[in-house]
Coordinates of C-alpha atoms in Angstrom, one line a residue:
X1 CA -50.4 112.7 18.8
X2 CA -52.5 111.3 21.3
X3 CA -50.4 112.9 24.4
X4 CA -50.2 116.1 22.4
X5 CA -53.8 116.0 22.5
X6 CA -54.7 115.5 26.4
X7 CA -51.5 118.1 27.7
X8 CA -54.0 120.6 25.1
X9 CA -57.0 119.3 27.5
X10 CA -54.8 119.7 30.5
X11 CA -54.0 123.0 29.2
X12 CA -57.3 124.3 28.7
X13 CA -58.5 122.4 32.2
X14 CA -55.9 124.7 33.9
X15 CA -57.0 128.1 32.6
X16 CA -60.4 127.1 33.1
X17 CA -59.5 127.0 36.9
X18 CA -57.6 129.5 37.2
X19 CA -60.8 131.7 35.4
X20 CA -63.3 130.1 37.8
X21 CA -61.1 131.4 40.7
X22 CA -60.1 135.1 39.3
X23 CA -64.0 135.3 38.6
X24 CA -65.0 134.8 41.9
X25 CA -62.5 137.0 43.5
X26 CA -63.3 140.0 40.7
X27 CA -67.0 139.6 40.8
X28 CA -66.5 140.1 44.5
X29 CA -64.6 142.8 43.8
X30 CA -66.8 144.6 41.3
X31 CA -70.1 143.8 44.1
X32 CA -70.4 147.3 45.2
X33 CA -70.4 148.5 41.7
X34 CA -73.5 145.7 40.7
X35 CA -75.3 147.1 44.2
X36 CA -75.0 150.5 43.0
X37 CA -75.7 149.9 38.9
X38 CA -79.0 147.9 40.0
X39 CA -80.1 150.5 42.1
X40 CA -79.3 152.9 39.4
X41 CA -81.3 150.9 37.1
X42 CA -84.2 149.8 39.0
X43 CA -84.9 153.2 39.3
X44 CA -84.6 154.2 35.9
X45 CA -86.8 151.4 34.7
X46 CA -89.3 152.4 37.0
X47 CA -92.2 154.9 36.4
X48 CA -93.6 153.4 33.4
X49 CA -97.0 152.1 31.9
X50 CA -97.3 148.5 33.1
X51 CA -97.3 146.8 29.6
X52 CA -94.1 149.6 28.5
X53 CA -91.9 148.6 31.6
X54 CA -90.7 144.8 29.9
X55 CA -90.2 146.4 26.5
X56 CA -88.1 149.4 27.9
X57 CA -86.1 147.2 30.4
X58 CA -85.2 145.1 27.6
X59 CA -84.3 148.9 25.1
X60 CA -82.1 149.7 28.0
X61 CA -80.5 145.6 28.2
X62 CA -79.4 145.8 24.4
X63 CA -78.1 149.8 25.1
X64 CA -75.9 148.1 27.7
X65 CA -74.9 144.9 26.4
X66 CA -73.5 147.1 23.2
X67 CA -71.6 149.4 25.7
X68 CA -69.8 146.6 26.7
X69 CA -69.0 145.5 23.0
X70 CA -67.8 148.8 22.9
X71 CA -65.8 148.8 26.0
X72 CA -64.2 145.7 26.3
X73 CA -62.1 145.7 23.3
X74 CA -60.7 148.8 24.3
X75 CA -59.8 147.9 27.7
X76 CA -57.9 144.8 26.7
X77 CA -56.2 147.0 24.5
X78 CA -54.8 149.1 27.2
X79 CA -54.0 145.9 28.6
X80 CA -52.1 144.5 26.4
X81 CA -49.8 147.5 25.6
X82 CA -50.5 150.1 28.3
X83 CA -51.2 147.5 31.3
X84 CA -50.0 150.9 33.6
X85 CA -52.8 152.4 32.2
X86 CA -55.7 150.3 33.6
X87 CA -54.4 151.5 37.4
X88 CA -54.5 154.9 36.4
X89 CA -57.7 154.6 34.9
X90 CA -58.7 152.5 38.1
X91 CA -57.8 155.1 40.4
X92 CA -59.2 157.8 38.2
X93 CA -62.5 155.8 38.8
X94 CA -62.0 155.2 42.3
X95 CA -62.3 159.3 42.2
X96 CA -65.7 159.2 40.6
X97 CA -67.0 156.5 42.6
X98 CA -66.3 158.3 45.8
X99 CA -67.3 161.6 44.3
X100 CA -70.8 160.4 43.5
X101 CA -71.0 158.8 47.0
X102 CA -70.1 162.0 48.9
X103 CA -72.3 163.7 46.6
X104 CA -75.5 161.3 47.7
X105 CA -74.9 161.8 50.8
X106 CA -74.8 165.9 50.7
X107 CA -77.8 165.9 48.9
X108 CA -79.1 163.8 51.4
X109 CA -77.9 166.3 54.1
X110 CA -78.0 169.5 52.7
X111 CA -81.2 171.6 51.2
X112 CA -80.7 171.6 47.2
X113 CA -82.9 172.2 44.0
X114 CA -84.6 168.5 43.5
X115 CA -84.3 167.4 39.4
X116 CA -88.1 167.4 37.8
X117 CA -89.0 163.8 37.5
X118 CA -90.6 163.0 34.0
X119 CA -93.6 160.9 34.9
X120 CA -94.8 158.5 32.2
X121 CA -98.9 157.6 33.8
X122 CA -100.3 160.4 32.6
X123 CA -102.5 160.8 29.4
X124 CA -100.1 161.4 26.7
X125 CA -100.3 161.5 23.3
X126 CA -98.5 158.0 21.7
X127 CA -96.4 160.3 20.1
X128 CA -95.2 162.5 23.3
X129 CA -95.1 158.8 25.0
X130 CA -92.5 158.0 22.7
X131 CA -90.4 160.6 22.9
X132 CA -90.5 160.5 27.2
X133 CA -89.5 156.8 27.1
X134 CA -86.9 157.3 24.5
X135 CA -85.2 160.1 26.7
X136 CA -85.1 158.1 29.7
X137 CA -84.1 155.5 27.7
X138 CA -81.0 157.1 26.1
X139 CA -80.6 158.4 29.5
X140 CA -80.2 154.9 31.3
X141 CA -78.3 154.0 28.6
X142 CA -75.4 156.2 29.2
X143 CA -75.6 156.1 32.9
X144 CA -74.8 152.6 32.3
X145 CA -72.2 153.4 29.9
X146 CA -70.9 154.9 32.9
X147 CA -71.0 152.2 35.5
X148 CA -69.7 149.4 32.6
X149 CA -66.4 151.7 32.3
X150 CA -66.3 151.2 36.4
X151 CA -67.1 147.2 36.3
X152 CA -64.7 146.7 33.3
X153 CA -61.6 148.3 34.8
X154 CA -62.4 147.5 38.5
X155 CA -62.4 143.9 36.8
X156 CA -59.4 144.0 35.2
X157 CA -57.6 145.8 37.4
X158 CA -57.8 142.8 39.7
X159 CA -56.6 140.1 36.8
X160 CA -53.7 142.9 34.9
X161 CA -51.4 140.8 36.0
X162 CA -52.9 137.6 34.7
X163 CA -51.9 136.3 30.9
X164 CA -54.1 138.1 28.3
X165 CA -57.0 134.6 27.5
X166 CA -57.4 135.1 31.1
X167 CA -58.2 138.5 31.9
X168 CA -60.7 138.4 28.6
X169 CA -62.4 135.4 30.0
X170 CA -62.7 137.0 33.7
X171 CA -63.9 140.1 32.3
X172 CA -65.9 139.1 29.6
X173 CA -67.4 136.6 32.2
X174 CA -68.2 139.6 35.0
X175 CA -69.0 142.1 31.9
X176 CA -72.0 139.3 31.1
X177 CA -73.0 139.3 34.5
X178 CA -73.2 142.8 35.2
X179 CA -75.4 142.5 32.3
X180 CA -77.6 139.6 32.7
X181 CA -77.5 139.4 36.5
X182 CA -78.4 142.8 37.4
X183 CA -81.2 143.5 34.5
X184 CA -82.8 140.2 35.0
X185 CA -82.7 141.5 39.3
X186 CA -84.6 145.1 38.2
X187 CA -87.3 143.2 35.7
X188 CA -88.3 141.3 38.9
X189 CA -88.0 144.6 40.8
X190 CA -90.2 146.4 38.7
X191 CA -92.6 143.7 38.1
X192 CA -93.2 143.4 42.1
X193 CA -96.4 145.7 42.4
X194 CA -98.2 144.1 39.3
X195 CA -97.6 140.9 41.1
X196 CA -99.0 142.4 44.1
X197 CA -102.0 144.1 42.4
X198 CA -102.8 140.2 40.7
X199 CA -102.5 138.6 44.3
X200 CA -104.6 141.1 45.9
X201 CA -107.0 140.9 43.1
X202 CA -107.2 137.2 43.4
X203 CA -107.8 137.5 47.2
X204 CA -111.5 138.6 46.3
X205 CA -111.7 141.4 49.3
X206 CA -110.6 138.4 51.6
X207 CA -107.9 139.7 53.9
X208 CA -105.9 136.4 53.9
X209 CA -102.7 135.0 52.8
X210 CA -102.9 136.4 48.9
X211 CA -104.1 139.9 50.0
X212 CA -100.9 140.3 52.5
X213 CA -98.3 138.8 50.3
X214 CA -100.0 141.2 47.6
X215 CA -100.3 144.1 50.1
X216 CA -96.6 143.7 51.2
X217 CA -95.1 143.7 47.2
X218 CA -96.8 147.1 46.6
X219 CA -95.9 148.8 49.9
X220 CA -92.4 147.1 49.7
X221 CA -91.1 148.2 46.1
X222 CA -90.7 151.9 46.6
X223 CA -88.9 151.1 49.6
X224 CA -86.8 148.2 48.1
X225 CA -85.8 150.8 45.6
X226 CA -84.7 153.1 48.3
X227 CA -83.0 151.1 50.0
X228 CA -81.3 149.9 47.4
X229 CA -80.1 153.2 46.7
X230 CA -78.4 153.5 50.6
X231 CA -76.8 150.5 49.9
X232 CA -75.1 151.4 46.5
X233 CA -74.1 154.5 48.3
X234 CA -72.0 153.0 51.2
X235 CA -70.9 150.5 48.3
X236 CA -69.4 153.1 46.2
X237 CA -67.2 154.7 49.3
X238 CA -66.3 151.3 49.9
X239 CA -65.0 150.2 46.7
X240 CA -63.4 153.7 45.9
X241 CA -61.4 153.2 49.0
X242 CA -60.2 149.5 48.7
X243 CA -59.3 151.2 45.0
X244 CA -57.4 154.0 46.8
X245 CA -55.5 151.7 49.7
X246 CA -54.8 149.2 47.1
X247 CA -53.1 150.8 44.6
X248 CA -51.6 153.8 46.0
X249 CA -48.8 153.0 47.4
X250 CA -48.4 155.2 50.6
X251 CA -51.8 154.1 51.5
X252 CA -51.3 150.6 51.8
X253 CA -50.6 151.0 55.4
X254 CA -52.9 153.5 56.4
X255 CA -54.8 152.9 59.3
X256 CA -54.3 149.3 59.4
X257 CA -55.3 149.1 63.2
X258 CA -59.0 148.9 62.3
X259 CA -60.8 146.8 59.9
X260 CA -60.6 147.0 56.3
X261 CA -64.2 147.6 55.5
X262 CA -63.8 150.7 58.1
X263 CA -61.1 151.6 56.7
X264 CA -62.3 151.9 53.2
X265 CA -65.2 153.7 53.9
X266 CA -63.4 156.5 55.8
X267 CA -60.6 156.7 52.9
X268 CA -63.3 156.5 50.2
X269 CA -65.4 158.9 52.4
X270 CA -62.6 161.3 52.8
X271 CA -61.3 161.2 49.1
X272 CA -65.0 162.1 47.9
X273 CA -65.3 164.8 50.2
X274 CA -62.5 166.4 48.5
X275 CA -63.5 165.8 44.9
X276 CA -66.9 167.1 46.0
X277 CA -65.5 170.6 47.5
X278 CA -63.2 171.0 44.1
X279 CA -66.3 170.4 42.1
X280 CA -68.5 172.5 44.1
X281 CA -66.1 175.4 44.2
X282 CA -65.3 175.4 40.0
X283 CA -69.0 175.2 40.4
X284 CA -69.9 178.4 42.1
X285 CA -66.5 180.1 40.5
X286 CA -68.0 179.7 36.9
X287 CA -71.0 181.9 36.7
X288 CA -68.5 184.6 38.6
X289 CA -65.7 184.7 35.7
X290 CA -69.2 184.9 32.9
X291 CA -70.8 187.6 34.8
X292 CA -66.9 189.8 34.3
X293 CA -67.4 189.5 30.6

């Protein structure tokens, strides 16, 4: 009974390990995707009323944390009787991910219509405040819908070939931190200038060590933000193209005479080029075909 008892510890002792070790390596793995879902984030929690930003942050937190309740057991699912599945559906993303990183960067580049921004300062009525943070609410909420489908299968795709407890520890594990991790990073974000404001305030008109450290939060959090938003970009072409060279096989030797992180960009680079010019073109084709009619 007794020995039955410590191979059951020994047991659980060596799945443990191998979950602390296939964490690490996924989490690593699903980086570029946390880089570019906090900069997502920490600009849709910004713009708000000082005392609404916590409240809102924390709206968006539950919307996410029920995404992936709603996501998980369906990827271990596909796991467990489809396991080909989860690479298709890996690649798939990798053709999003470098889709919306080509895209970045062309709007960077190249003139284009700029989205009206809904600003939340002005004097609204508490009912039309309401309704402003509820929209960009729901619409955080399924952008991050979004980048949980990317974390999940990126995640699993690196432990498919792991026994099921496993991958649903790993992932559950990176699915928490994705979670956690990045929404507890954009509260502190957000928060930065109000911090800044209180030091500055506290400085009493004195230019000394509060009023700097308060002058540098506020000057620095637009540009945190921003930058932020370069890194996610380069993150996505790189993880779309380690996602591309990985698991397709006539790529696995692509240009293996420079290093890896080059080579992922320029295959993720390339690959969302593509997916950008087919988009773009069933784009300008569609109002063409309506006008016929």
């Amino acid at each position: 009974m007794a020995s039955g008892f410590f191979a059951l510890l020994d047991d659980i002792a060596t799945i443990m390990d191998d979950v602390a070790a296939m964490t690490k390596i996924t989490t690593k793995k699903t980086a570029g995707i946390l880089g570019d879902d906090l900069a997502v984030n920490a600009e849709k929690a910004s713009g708000f009323v000082s005392s609404r930003e916590i409240p809102v942050l924390w709206a968006i937190t539950k919307g996410s944390m029920l995404n992936k309740l709603i996501i998980l057991p369906l990827a271990f699912l596909l796991s467990a009787f489809v396991p080909w599945a989860v690479i298709v559906i890996l690649v798939l993303g990798g053709l999003y991910l470098a889709y919306e990183g080509a895209e970045k960067i062309y709007e960077f580049f190249v003139p284009h219509e700029k989205e009206a921004t809904v600003a939340l300062k002005k004097d609204y009525s508490d009912e039309e405040l309401v309704d402003l943070e509820k929209t960009k609410i729901k619409s955080a909420i399924v952008t991050d819908f979004i980048l949980s489908v990317e974390i999940v299968i990126i995640a699993l795709g690196s432990v498919v070939e792991e026994p099921l407890i496993t991958q649903i520890i790993v992932v559950s594990i990176v699915a928490l931190i994705a979670t956690v991790g990045v929404y507890g990073i954009v509260a502190m974000i957000v928060r930065m200038d109000d911090l800044g404001l209180k030091l500055i305030g506290k400085s009493k008109g004195n230019k000394g060590v509060l009023f700097s450290i308060g002058t540098f939060l506020v000057w620095a959090l637009p540009k945190l933000i921003k930058s932020l938003s370069v890194i996610g970009t380069i993150a996505l072409l790189l993880v779309a193209g380690g996602i591309f060279v990985h698991n397709i096989e006539f790529m696995h030797h692509f240009l293996e005479q420079i290093p890896s992180i080059l080579r992922d960009f320029i295959v993720g680079l390339a690959a969302g080029a593509v997916c950008l010019l087919l988009v773009n073109g069933v784009k300008f084709l569609l109002p063409q075909k309506k006008s016929k009619h």
